[in-house]
Amino acid sequence: MKRIVRLSIENFQSHAQTVLEPAAGLTVITGPSDAGKSAVLRALRWVYQNEPQGTGFIRAGQSRARVAVELEDGTRVVRERSASGAVNRYVIERPGEEPVVLEGFGHGVPEPVREALGTRPVRLGTEELDLGYGEQLAPPFLLRMPGAARAEAIERLTGVHLLAQAAVTAARREQAAQRKAREARDRLGELEQALAAYADLPA
């Protein structure tokens, strides 16, 4: 996931016009209740996960919401939506290139946007997780996963899955070798029967 150097929020929930420039390390957003802290996270979620759906997040009395994320490599990803639904798009802006406008992408995040943002969901068992984004008050991803997916995640994090893959490969090779040995024994039996007709000849 690429580092965010600038976040611009326009007419998204309580934010009329907000610009944040996160520090290179850890950035902490503080403030009283209903000051718009959670809305910042929702705005990021809107860009990175295309959620929430609909237009309920557009600031009351405004016709359009826009959230722009500028990344460390100079790429800028803009998410826009109008209250009428006429505008619903992503725009990818890269230095020295024509902007790429993406519309009609449904509920998911278009692949070019994922590539520009540097995010890709990780599939663990039946779970698909975006490890670059966590929601407010959400438990760590391992704790909210089913047991089987949790075990697979630990296997992948520790490299144990490589041993499991090697064991499966070894078992397949052993089965193939046993099959070839059976075929060879069968062929040997056939040859011995064929030679039995010549048993009365001198060696």
PDB file of N, CA and C in Angstrom, residues 118-184:
ATOM      1  N   GLY A 118      -2.101   0.872  -4.888  1.00  0.00           N
ATOM      2  CA  GLY A 118      -1.139  -0.098  -4.346  1.00  0.00           C
ATOM      3  C   GLY A 118      -1.771  -1.049  -3.365  1.00  0.00           C
ATOM      4  N   THR A 119      -3.067  -1.337  -3.553  1.00  0.00           N
ATOM      5  CA  THR A 119      -3.765  -2.262  -2.653  1.00  0.00           C
ATOM      6  C   THR A 119      -4.273  -3.454  -3.445  1.00  0.00           C
ATOM      7  N   ARG A 120      -4.329  -4.572  -2.784  1.00  0.00           N
ATOM      8  CA  ARG A 120      -4.889  -5.776  -3.397  1.00  0.00           C
ATOM      9  C   ARG A 120      -5.396  -6.663  -2.271  1.00  0.00           C
ATOM     10  N   PRO A 121      -6.650  -7.105  -2.347  1.00  0.00           N
ATOM     11  CA  PRO A 121      -7.152  -7.967  -1.279  1.00  0.00           C
ATOM     12  C   PRO A 121      -6.421  -9.299  -1.242  1.00  0.00           C
ATOM     13  N   VAL A 122      -6.295  -9.853  -0.046  1.00  0.00           N
ATOM     14  CA  VAL A 122      -5.638 -11.140   0.158  1.00  0.00           C
ATOM     15  C   VAL A 122      -6.712 -12.179   0.445  1.00  0.00           C
ATOM     16  N   ARG A 123      -6.698 -13.284  -0.282  1.00  0.00           N
ATOM     17  CA  ARG A 123      -7.685 -14.347  -0.048  1.00  0.00           C
ATOM     18  C   ARG A 123      -7.085 -15.387   0.872  1.00  0.00           C
ATOM     19  N   LEU A 124      -7.759 -15.619   2.005  1.00  0.00           N
ATOM     20  CA  LEU A 124      -7.368 -16.647   2.951  1.00  0.00           C
ATOM     21  C   LEU A 124      -8.574 -17.553   3.159  1.00  0.00           C
ATOM     22  N   GLY A 125      -8.511 -18.747   2.593  1.00  0.00           N
ATOM     23  CA  GLY A 125      -9.652 -19.649   2.636  1.00  0.00           C
ATOM     24  C   GLY A 125     -10.796 -19.026   1.869  1.00  0.00           C
ATOM     25  N   THR A 126     -11.928 -18.842   2.523  1.00  0.00           N
ATOM     26  CA  THR A 126     -13.080 -18.217   1.875  1.00  0.00           C
ATOM     27  C   THR A 126     -13.139 -16.720   2.150  1.00  0.00           C
ATOM     28  N   GLU A 127     -12.203 -16.215   2.942  1.00  0.00           N
ATOM     29  CA  GLU A 127     -12.194 -14.805   3.305  1.00  0.00           C
ATOM     30  C   GLU A 127     -11.347 -13.999   2.326  1.00  0.00           C
ATOM     31  N   GLU A 128     -11.824 -12.795   1.976  1.00  0.00           N
ATOM     32  CA  GLU A 128     -11.038 -11.863   1.185  1.00  0.00           C
ATOM     33  C   GLU A 128     -10.824 -10.624   2.042  1.00  0.00           C
ATOM     34  N   LEU A 129      -9.562 -10.323   2.339  1.00  0.00           N
ATOM     35  CA  LEU A 129      -9.253  -9.256   3.282  1.00  0.00           C
ATOM     36  C   LEU A 129      -8.428  -8.166   2.628  1.00  0.00           C
ATOM     37  N   ASP A 130      -8.735  -6.926   2.978  1.00  0.00           N
ATOM     38  CA  ASP A 130      -7.912  -5.801   2.569  1.00  0.00           C
ATOM     39  C   ASP A 130      -7.065  -5.425   3.778  1.00  0.00           C
ATOM     40  N   LEU A 131      -5.826  -5.899   3.801  1.00  0.00           N
ATOM     41  CA  LEU A 131      -4.987  -5.723   4.985  1.00  0.00           C
ATOM     42  C   LEU A 131      -4.445  -4.310   5.120  1.00  0.00           C
ATOM     43  N   GLY A 132      -4.642  -3.484   4.089  1.00  0.00           N
ATOM     44  CA  GLY A 132      -4.147  -2.117   4.158  1.00  0.00           C
ATOM     45  C   GLY A 132      -5.129  -1.149   4.787  1.00  0.00           C
ATOM     46  N   TYR A 133      -6.322  -1.643   5.152  1.00  0.00           N
ATOM     47  CA  TYR A 133      -7.341  -0.749   5.688  1.00  0.00           C
ATOM     48  C   TYR A 133      -8.084  -1.433   6.817  1.00  0.00           C
ATOM     49  N   GLY A 134      -8.280  -0.720   7.908  1.00  0.00           N
ATOM     50  CA  GLY A 134      -9.050  -1.257   9.026  1.00  0.00           C
ATOM     51  C   GLY A 134     -10.106  -0.260   9.441  1.00  0.00           C
ATOM     52  N   GLU A 135     -11.262  -0.746   9.795  1.00  0.00           N
ATOM     53  CA  GLU A 135     -12.340   0.141  10.195  1.00  0.00           C
ATOM     54  C   GLU A 135     -12.214   0.528  11.668  1.00  0.00           C
ATOM     55  N   GLN A 136     -12.925   1.587  12.022  1.00  0.00           N
ATOM     56  CA  GLN A 136     -12.908   2.063  13.403  1.00  0.00           C
ATOM     57  C   GLN A 136     -13.437   0.974  14.340  1.00  0.00           C
ATOM     58  N   LEU A 137     -12.727   0.733  15.424  1.00  0.00           N
ATOM     59  CA  LEU A 137     -13.067  -0.238  16.460  1.00  0.00           C
ATOM     60  C   LEU A 137     -13.049  -1.688  15.968  1.00  0.00           C
ATOM     61  N   ALA A 138     -12.523  -1.927  14.783  1.00  0.00           N
ATOM     62  CA  ALA A 138     -12.469  -3.299  14.259  1.00  0.00           C
ATOM     63  C   ALA A 138     -11.335  -4.048  14.947  1.00  0.00           C
ATOM     64  N   PRO A 139     -11.560  -5.319  15.311  1.00  0.00           N
ATOM     65  CA  PRO A 139     -10.479  -6.097  15.912  1.00  0.00           C
ATOM     66  C   PRO A 139      -9.406  -6.413  14.876  1.00  0.00           C
ATOM     67  N   PRO A 140      -8.211  -6.775  15.307  1.00  0.00           N
ATOM     68  CA  PRO A 140      -7.182  -7.189  14.353  1.00  0.00           C
ATOM     69  C   PRO A 140      -7.715  -8.296  13.456  1.00  0.00           C
ATOM     70  N   PHE A 141      -7.253  -8.334  12.200  1.00  0.00           N
ATOM     71  CA  PHE A 141      -7.869  -9.214  11.211  1.00  0.00           C
ATOM     72  C   PHE A 141      -7.843 -10.677  11.620  1.00  0.00           C
ATOM     73  N   LEU A 142      -6.845 -11.118  12.362  1.00  0.00           N
ATOM     74  CA  LEU A 142      -6.789 -12.526  12.765  1.00  0.00           C
ATOM     75  C   LEU A 142      -7.911 -12.870  13.748  1.00  0.00           C
ATOM     76  N   LEU A 143      -8.298 -11.919  14.580  1.00  0.00           N
ATOM     77  CA  LEU A 143      -9.300 -12.204  15.611  1.00  0.00           C
ATOM     78  C   LEU A 143     -10.723 -12.224  15.071  1.00  0.00           C
ATOM     79  N   ARG A 144     -10.960 -11.587  13.926  1.00  0.00           N
ATOM     80  CA  ARG A 144     -12.324 -11.556  13.391  1.00  0.00           C
ATOM     81  C   ARG A 144     -12.544 -12.607  12.310  1.00  0.00           C
ATOM     82  N   MET A 145     -11.550 -13.474  12.097  1.00  0.00           N
ATOM     83  CA  MET A 145     -11.644 -14.486  11.045  1.00  0.00           C
ATOM     84  C   MET A 145     -12.075 -15.828  11.605  1.00  0.00           C
ATOM     85  N   PRO A 146     -12.727 -16.675  10.784  1.00  0.00           N
ATOM     86  CA  PRO A 146     -13.040 -18.044  11.213  1.00  0.00           C
ATOM     87  C   PRO A 146     -11.747 -18.819  11.482  1.00  0.00           C
ATOM     88  N   GLY A 147     -11.871 -19.888  12.266  1.00  0.00           N
ATOM     89  CA  GLY A 147     -10.694 -20.655  12.674  1.00  0.00           C
ATOM     90  C   GLY A 147      -9.843 -21.153  11.529  1.00  0.00           C
ATOM     91  N   ALA A 148     -10.473 -21.709  10.480  1.00  0.00           N
ATOM     92  CA  ALA A 148      -9.711 -22.261   9.358  1.00  0.00           C
ATOM     93  C   ALA A 148      -8.928 -21.170   8.638  1.00  0.00           C
ATOM     94  N   ALA A 149      -9.570 -20.020   8.414  1.00  0.00           N
ATOM     95  CA  ALA A 149      -8.887 -18.917   7.742  1.00  0.00           C
ATOM     96  C   ALA A 149      -7.779 -18.355   8.624  1.00  0.00           C
ATOM     97  N   ARG A 150      -8.010 -18.325   9.942  1.00  0.00           N
ATOM     98  CA  ARG A 150      -6.992 -17.850  10.878  1.00  0.00           C
ATOM     99  C   ARG A 150      -5.752 -18.749  10.838  1.00  0.00           C
ATOM    100  N   ALA A 151      -5.999 -20.080  10.811  1.00  0.00           N
ATOM    101  CA  ALA A 151      -4.884 -21.032  10.729  1.00  0.00           C
ATOM    102  C   ALA A 151      -4.105 -20.840   9.441  1.00  0.00           C
ATOM    103  N   GLU A 152      -4.836 -20.628   8.326  1.00  0.00           N
ATOM    104  CA  GLU A 152      -4.150 -20.428   7.049  1.00  0.00           C
ATOM    105  C   GLU A 152      -3.328 -19.144   7.063  1.00  0.00           C
ATOM    106  N   ALA A 153      -3.871 -18.087   7.689  1.00  0.00           N
ATOM    107  CA  ALA A 153      -3.128 -16.827   7.774  1.00  0.00           C
ATOM    108  C   ALA A 153      -1.839 -17.007   8.551  1.00  0.00           C
ATOM    109  N   ILE A 154      -1.901 -17.716   9.675  1.00  0.00           N
ATOM    110  CA  ILE A 154      -0.694 -17.951  10.486  1.00  0.00           C
ATOM    111  C   ILE A 154       0.309 -18.788   9.698  1.00  0.00           C
ATOM    112  N   GLU A 155      -0.203 -19.789   8.964  1.00  0.00           N
ATOM    113  CA  GLU A 155       0.687 -20.603   8.133  1.00  0.00           C
ATOM    114  C   GLU A 155       1.431 -19.735   7.122  1.00  0.00           C
ATOM    115  N   ARG A 156       0.711 -18.822   6.490  1.00  0.00           N
ATOM    116  CA  ARG A 156       1.338 -17.980   5.477  1.00  0.00           C
ATOM    117  C   ARG A 156       2.318 -16.984   6.087  1.00  0.00           C
ATOM    118  N   LEU A 157       1.947 -16.429   7.240  1.00  0.00           N
ATOM    119  CA  LEU A 157       2.833 -15.461   7.893  1.00  0.00           C
ATOM    120  C   LEU A 157       4.123 -16.096   8.378  1.00  0.00           C
ATOM    121  N   THR A 158       4.066 -17.364   8.770  1.00  0.00           N
ATOM    122  CA  THR A 158       5.255 -18.047   9.294  1.00  0.00           C
ATOM    123  C   THR A 158       5.988 -18.879   8.254  1.00  0.00           C
ATOM    124  N   GLY A 159       5.376 -19.065   7.086  1.00  0.00           N
ATOM    125  CA  GLY A 159       6.008 -19.868   6.046  1.00  0.00           C
ATOM    126  C   GLY A 159       5.716 -21.347   6.164  1.00  0.00           C
ATOM    127  N   VAL A 160       4.888 -21.731   7.130  1.00  0.00           N
ATOM    128  CA  VAL A 160       4.569 -23.143   7.323  1.00  0.00           C
ATOM    129  C   VAL A 160       3.820 -23.701   6.107  1.00  0.00           C
ATOM    130  N   HIS A 161       3.101 -22.832   5.396  1.00  0.00           N
ATOM    131  CA  HIS A 161       2.364 -23.299   4.221  1.00  0.00           C
ATOM    132  C   HIS A 161       3.302 -23.875   3.163  1.00  0.00           C
ATOM    133  N   LEU A 162       4.556 -23.406   3.148  1.00  0.00           N
ATOM    134  CA  LEU A 162       5.525 -23.953   2.194  1.00  0.00           C
ATOM    135  C   LEU A 162       5.847 -25.411   2.529  1.00  0.00           C
ATOM    136  N   LEU A 163       5.921 -25.717   3.832  1.00  0.00           N
ATOM    137  CA  LEU A 163       6.147 -27.103   4.245  1.00  0.00           C
ATOM    138  C   LEU A 163       4.948 -27.970   3.874  1.00  0.00           C
ATOM    139  N   ALA A 164       3.749 -27.416   4.048  1.00  0.00           N
ATOM    140  CA  ALA A 164       2.542 -28.170   3.691  1.00  0.00           C
ATOM    141  C   ALA A 164       2.510 -28.447   2.195  1.00  0.00           C
ATOM    142  N   GLN A 165       2.883 -27.440   1.397  1.00  0.00           N
ATOM    143  CA  GLN A 165       2.926 -27.627  -0.056  1.00  0.00           C
ATOM    144  C   GLN A 165       3.971 -28.673  -0.430  1.00  0.00           C
ATOM    145  N   ALA A 166       5.130 -28.627   0.244  1.00  0.00           N
ATOM    146  CA  ALA A 166       6.189 -29.610  -0.036  1.00  0.00           C
ATOM    147  C   ALA A 166       5.709 -31.018   0.321  1.00  0.00           C
ATOM    148  N   ALA A 167       4.977 -31.149   1.427  1.00  0.00           N
ATOM    149  CA  ALA A 167       4.467 -32.467   1.831  1.00  0.00           C
ATOM    150  C   ALA A 167       3.476 -33.003   0.804  1.00  0.00           C
ATOM    151  N   VAL A 168       2.626 -32.117   0.284  1.00  0.00           N
ATOM    152  CA  VAL A 168       1.660 -32.540  -0.742  1.00  0.00           C
ATOM    153  C   VAL A 168       2.394 -32.980  -2.001  1.00  0.00           C
ATOM    154  N   THR A 169       3.403 -32.209  -2.406  1.00  0.00           N
ATOM    155  CA  THR A 169       4.181 -32.564  -3.602  1.00  0.00           C
ATOM    156  C   THR A 169       4.891 -33.895  -3.412  1.00  0.00           C
ATOM    157  N   ALA A 170       5.476 -34.098  -2.215  1.00  0.00           N
ATOM    158  CA  ALA A 170       6.176 -35.364  -1.938  1.00  0.00           C
ATOM    159  C   ALA A 170       5.198 -36.536  -1.968  1.00  0.00           C
ATOM    160  N   ALA A 171       3.991 -36.346  -1.413  1.00  0.00           N
ATOM    161  CA  ALA A 171       2.994 -37.419  -1.413  1.00  0.00           C
ATOM    162  C   ALA A 171       2.578 -37.775  -2.838  1.00  0.00           C
ATOM    163  N   ARG A 172       2.414 -36.757  -3.688  1.00  0.00           N
ATOM    164  CA  ARG A 172       2.050 -37.022  -5.085  1.00  0.00           C
ATOM    165  C   ARG A 172       3.156 -37.786  -5.799  1.00  0.00           C
ATOM    166  N   ARG A 173       4.398 -37.392  -5.548  1.00  0.00           N
ATOM    167  CA  ARG A 173       5.521 -38.074  -6.199  1.00  0.00           C
ATOM    168  C   ARG A 173       5.644 -39.513  -5.702  1.00  0.00           C
ATOM    169  N   GLU A 174       5.383 -39.713  -4.416  1.00  0.00           N
ATOM    170  CA  GLU A 174       5.433 -41.074  -3.877  1.00  0.00           C
ATOM    171  C   GLU A 174       4.361 -41.950  -4.519  1.00  0.00           C
ATOM    172  N   GLN A 175       3.149 -41.394  -4.671  1.00  0.00           N
ATOM    173  CA  GLN A 175       2.072 -42.147  -5.318  1.00  0.00           C
ATOM    174  C   GLN A 175       2.422 -42.483  -6.764  1.00  0.00           C
ATOM    175  N   ALA A 176       3.031 -41.520  -7.462  1.00  0.00           N
ATOM    176  CA  ALA A 176       3.424 -41.763  -8.856  1.00  0.00           C
ATOM    177  C   ALA A 176       4.488 -42.851  -8.924  1.00  0.00           C
ATOM    178  N   ALA A 177       5.451 -42.817  -7.986  1.00  0.00           N
ATOM    179  CA  ALA A 177       6.514 -43.834  -7.971  1.00  0.00           C
ATOM    180  C   ALA A 177       5.938 -45.215  -7.660  1.00  0.00           C
ATOM    181  N   GLN A 178       4.986 -45.261  -6.727  1.00  0.00           N
ATOM    182  CA  GLN A 178       4.357 -46.547  -6.404  1.00  0.00           C
ATOM    183  C   GLN A 178       3.571 -47.092  -7.599  1.00  0.00           C
ATOM    184  N   ARG A 179       2.904 -46.198  -8.319  1.00  0.00           N
ATOM    185  CA  ARG A 179       2.161 -46.636  -9.506  1.00  0.00           C
ATOM    186  C   ARG A 179       3.112 -47.209 -10.560  1.00  0.00           C
ATOM    187  N   LYS A 180       4.238 -46.527 -10.773  1.00  0.00           N
ATOM    188  CA  LYS A 180       5.223 -47.027 -11.744  1.00  0.00           C
ATOM    189  C   LYS A 180       5.807 -48.361 -11.305  1.00  0.00           C
ATOM    190  N   ALA A 181       6.022 -48.528 -10.000  1.00  0.00           N
ATOM    191  CA  ALA A 181       6.558 -49.799  -9.490  1.00  0.00           C
ATOM    192  C   ALA A 181       5.557 -50.928  -9.731  1.00  0.00           C
ATOM    193  N   ARG A 182       4.253 -50.658  -9.498  1.00  0.00           N
ATOM    194  CA  ARG A 182       3.223 -51.670  -9.770  1.00  0.00           C
ATOM    195  C   ARG A 182       3.192 -52.030 -11.246  1.00  0.00           C
ATOM    196  N   GLU A 183       3.275 -51.012 -12.102  1.00  0.00           N
ATOM    197  CA  GLU A 183       3.278 -51.268 -13.543  1.00  0.00           C
ATOM    198  C   GLU A 183       4.488 -52.104 -13.940  1.00  0.00           C
ATOM    199  N   ALA A 184       5.638 -51.812 -13.334  1.00  0.00           N
ATOM    200  CA  ALA A 184       6.854 -52.572 -13.648  1.00  0.00           C
ATOM    201  C   ALA A 184       6.736 -54.022 -13.184  1.00  0.00           C
TER     202      ALA A 184
END
